[in-house]
mmCIF file of C-alpha atoms in Angstrom:
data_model
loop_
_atom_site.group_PDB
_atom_site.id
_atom_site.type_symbol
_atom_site.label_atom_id
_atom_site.label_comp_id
_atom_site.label_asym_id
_atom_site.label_seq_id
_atom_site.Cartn_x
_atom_site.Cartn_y
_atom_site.Cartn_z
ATOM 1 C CA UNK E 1 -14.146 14.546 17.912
ATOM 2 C CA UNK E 2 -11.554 14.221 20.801
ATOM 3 C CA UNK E 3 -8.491 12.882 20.926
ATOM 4 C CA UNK E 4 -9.195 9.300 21.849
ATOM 5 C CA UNK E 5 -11.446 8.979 18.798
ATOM 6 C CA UNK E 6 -9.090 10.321 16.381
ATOM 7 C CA UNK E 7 -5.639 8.157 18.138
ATOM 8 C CA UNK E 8 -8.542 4.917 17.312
ATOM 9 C CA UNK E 9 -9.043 6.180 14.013
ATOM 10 C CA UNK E 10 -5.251 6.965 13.549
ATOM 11 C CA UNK E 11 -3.859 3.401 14.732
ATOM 12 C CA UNK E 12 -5.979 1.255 11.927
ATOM 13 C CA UNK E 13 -5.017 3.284 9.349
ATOM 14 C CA UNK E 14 -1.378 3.284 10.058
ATOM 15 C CA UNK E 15 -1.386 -0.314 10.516
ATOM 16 C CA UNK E 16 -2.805 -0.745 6.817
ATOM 17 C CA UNK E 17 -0.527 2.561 5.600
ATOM 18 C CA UNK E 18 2.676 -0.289 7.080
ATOM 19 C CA UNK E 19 1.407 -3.416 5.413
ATOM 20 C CA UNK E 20 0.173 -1.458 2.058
ATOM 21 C CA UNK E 21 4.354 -0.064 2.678
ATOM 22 C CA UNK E 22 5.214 -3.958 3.147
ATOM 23 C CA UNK E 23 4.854 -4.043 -0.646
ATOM 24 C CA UNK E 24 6.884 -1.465 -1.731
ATOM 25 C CA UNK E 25 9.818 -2.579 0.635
ATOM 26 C CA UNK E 26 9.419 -6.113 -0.516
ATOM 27 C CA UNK E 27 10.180 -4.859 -3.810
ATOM 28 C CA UNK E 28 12.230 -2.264 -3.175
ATOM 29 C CA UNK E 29 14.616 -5.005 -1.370
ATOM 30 C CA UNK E 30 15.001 -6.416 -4.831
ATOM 31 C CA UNK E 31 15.981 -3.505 -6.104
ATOM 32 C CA UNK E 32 18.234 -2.439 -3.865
ATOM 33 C CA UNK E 33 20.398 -5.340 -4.795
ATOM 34 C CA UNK E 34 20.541 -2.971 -8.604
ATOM 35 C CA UNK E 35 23.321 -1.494 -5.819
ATOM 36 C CA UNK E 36 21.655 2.332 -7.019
ATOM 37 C CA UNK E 37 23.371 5.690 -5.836
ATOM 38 C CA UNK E 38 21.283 7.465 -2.910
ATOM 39 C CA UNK E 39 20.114 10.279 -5.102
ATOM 40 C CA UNK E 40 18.044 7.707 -6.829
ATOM 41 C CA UNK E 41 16.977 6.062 -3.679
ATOM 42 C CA UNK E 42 15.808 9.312 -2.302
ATOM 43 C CA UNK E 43 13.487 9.985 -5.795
ATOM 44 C CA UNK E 44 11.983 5.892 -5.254
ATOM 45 C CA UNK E 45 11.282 6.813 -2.250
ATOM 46 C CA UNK E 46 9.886 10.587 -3.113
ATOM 47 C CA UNK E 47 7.779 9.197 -6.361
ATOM 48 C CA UNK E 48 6.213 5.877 -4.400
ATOM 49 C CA UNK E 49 5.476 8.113 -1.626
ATOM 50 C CA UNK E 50 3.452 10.407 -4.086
ATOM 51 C CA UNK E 51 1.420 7.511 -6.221
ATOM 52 C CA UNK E 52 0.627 6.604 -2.318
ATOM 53 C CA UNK E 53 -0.970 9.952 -1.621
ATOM 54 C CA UNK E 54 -2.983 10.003 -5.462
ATOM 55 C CA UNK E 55 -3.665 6.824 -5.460
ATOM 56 C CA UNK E 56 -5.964 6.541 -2.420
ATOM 57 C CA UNK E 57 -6.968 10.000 -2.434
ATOM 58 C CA UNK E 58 -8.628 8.664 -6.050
ATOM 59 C CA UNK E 59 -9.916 5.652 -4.167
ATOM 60 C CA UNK E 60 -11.207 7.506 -1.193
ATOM 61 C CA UNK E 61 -13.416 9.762 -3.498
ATOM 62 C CA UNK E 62 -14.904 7.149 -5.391
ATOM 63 C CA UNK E 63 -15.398 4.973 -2.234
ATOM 64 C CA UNK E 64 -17.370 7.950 -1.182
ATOM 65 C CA UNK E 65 -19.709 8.084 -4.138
ATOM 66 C CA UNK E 66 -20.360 4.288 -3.692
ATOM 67 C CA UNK E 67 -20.744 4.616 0.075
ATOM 68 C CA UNK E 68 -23.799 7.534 -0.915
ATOM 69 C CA UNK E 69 -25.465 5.858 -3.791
ATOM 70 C CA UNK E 70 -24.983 2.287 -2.159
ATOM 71 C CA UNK E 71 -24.854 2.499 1.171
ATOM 72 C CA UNK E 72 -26.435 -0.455 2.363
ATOM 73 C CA UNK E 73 -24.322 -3.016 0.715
ATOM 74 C CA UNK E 74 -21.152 -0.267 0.943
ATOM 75 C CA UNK E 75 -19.323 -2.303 3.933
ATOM 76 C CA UNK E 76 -19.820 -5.571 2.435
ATOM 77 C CA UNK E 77 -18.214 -4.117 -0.341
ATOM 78 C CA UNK E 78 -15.543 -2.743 1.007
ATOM 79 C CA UNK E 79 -14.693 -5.758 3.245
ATOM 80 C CA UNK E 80 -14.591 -7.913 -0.008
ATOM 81 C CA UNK E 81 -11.803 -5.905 -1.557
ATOM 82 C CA UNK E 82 -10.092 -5.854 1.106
ATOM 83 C CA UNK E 83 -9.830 -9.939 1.356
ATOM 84 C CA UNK E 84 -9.614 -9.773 -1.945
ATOM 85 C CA UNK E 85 -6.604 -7.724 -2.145
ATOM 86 C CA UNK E 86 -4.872 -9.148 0.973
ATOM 87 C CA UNK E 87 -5.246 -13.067 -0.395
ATOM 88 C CA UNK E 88 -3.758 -11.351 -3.784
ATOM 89 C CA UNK E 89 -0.906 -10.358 -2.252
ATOM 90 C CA UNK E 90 -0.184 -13.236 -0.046
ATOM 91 C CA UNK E 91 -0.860 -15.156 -3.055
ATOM 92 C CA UNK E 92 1.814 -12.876 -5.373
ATOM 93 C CA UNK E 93 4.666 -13.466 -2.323
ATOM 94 C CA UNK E 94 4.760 -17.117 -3.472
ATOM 95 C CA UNK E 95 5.707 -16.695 -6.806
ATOM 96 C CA UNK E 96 9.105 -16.645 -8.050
ATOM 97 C CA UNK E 97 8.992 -14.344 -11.491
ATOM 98 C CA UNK E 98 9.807 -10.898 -11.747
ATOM 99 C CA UNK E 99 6.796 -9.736 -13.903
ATOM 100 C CA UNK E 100 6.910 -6.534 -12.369
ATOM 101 C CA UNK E 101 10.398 -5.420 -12.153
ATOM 102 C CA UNK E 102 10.783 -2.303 -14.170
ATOM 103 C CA UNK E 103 14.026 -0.537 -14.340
ATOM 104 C CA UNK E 104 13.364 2.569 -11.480
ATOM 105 C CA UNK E 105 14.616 4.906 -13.872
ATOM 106 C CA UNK E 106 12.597 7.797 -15.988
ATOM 107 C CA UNK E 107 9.265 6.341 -17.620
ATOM 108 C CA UNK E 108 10.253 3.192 -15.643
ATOM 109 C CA UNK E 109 9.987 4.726 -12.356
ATOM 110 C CA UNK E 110 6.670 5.893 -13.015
ATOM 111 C CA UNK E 111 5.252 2.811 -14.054
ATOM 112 C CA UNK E 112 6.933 1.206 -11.150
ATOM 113 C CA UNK E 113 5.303 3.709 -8.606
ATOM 114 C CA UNK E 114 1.953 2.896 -10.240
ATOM 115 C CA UNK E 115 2.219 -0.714 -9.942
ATOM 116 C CA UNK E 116 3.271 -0.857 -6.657
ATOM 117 C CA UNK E 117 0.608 1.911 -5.874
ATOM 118 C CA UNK E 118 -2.524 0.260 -7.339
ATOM 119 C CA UNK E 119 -3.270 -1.751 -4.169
ATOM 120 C CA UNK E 120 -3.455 1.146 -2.200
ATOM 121 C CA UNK E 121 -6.536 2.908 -4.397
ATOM 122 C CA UNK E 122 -8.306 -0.319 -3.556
ATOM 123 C CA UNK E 123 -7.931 0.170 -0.180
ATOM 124 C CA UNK E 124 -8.840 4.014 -0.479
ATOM 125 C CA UNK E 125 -11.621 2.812 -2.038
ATOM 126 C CA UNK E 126 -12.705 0.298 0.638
ATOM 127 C CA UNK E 127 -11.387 3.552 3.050
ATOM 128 C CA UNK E 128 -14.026 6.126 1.029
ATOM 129 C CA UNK E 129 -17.304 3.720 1.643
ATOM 130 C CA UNK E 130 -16.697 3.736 5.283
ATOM 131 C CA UNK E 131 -15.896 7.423 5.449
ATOM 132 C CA UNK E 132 -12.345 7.750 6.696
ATOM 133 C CA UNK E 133 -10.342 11.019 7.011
ATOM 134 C CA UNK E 134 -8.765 11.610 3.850
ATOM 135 C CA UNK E 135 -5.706 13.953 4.931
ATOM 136 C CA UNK E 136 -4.835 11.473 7.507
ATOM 137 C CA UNK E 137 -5.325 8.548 5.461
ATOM 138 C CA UNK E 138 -3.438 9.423 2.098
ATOM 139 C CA UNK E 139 -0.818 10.971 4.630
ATOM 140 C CA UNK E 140 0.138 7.785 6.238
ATOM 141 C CA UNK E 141 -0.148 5.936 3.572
ATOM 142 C CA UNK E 142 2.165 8.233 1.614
ATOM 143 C CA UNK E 143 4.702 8.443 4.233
ATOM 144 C CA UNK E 144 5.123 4.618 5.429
ATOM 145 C CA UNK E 145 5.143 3.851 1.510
ATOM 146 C CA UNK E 146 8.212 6.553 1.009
ATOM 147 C CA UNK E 147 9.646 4.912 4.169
ATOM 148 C CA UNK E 148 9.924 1.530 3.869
ATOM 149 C CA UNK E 149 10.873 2.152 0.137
ATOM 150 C CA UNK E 150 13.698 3.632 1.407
ATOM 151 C CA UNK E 151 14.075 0.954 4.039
ATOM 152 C CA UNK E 152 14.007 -1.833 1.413
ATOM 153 C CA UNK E 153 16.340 -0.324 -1.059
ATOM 154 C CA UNK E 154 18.650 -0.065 1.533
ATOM 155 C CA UNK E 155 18.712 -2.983 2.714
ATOM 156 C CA UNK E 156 18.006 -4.374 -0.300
ATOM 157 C CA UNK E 157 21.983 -4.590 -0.511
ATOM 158 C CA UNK E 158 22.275 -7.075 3.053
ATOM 159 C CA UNK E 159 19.536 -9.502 2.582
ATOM 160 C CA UNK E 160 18.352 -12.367 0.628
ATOM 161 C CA UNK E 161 15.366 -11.759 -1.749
ATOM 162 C CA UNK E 162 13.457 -14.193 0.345
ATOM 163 C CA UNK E 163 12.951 -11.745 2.823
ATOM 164 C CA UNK E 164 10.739 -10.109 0.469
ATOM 165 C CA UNK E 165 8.435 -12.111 -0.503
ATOM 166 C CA UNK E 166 7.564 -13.141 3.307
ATOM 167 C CA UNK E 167 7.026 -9.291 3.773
ATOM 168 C CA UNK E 168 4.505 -8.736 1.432
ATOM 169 C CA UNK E 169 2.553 -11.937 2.462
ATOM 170 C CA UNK E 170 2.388 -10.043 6.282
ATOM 171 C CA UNK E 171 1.265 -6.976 4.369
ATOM 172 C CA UNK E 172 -1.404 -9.279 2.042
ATOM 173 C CA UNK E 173 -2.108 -11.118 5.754
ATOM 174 C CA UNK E 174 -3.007 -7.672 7.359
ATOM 175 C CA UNK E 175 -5.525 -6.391 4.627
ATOM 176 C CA UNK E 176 -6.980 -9.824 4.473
ATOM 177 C CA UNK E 177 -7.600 -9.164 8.981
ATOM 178 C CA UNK E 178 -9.043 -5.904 8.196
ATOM 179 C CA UNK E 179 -11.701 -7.322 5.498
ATOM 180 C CA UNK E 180 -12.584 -10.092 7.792
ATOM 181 C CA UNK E 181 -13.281 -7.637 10.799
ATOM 182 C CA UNK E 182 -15.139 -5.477 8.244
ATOM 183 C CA UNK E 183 -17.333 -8.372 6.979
ATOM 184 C CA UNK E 184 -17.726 -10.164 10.507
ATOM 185 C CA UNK E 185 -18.082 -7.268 13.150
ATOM 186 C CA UNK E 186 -17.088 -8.303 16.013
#
């Protein structure tokens, strides 16, 4: 594989690695405004990063064993989750409850991490059926998670919570592009 085939496969996946991130900053704006001390920052950021390594790597190697036993219908499948999972997030921008604001602290943080993590073994699963490179992929998505945690927390202290919420429907808006190019090659 040369290096123009790798910097095409690289690109996509970092795009989805930022708008998978778009979550976790979105949230991690809110709690920012919690006004935390940077050694707990840094250990958001750290633990998010991680459940965004796991978390697709899972999704990756079941994608796989879908993508061999059911290979024919494996992109359609794929493509679906993907919409699926964008319009889910656009769709959870627009509402104004908190149902998933746990307390980053201990047990909470974990829980947390795994929440915000969950969409991102969906798309490693999408990632596994068409066969993408799994030490790039769980690498980019763990490190533009851990970023824009950071990023979000803070900033979370600066900006309105609106901000939020319009940054996870650009992440949602993204995923929803790639399932649509998946399901209607162009």
């Amino acid at each position: 594989m040369g290096l123009s085939e790798l910097i095409g496969e690289v690109i996509p996946l970092a795009i989805m690695a930022m708008a998978l991130g778009m979550d976790a900053f979105s949230l991690g704006l809110g709690m920012g405004m919690l006004r935390l001390r940077l050694k707990q920052v840094f250990y958001i950021g750290i633990t998010i990063g991680f459940f965004h390594v796991i978390m697709p790597l899972l999704g990756i190697v079941l994608g796989r064993y879908i993508s061999y036993h059911f290979s024919g219908i494996a992109t359609y499948i794929g493509g679906f989750l993907l919409l699926i999972l964008g319009l889910q997030m656009v769709i959870s921008s627009f509402k104004s409850e908190n149902d998933t604001f746990v307390t980053p602290i201990g047990f909470g943080l974990i829980v947390f991490a795994l929440t915000v993590s969950l969409d991102s073994f969906s798309v490693g699963l999408s990632l596994g059926i068409f066969g993408a490179r799994t030490a790039v992929t769980i690498m980019l998505f763990g490190f533009f998670s851990m970023v824009l945690t950071w990023a979000g927390l803070l900033l979370g202290r600066k900006v309105q919570t609106w901000l939020g919420s319009y940054g996870e429907a650009l992440g949602g808006s993204i995923l929803f592009a790639f399932g649509l190019k998946l399901l209607l090659p162009i």
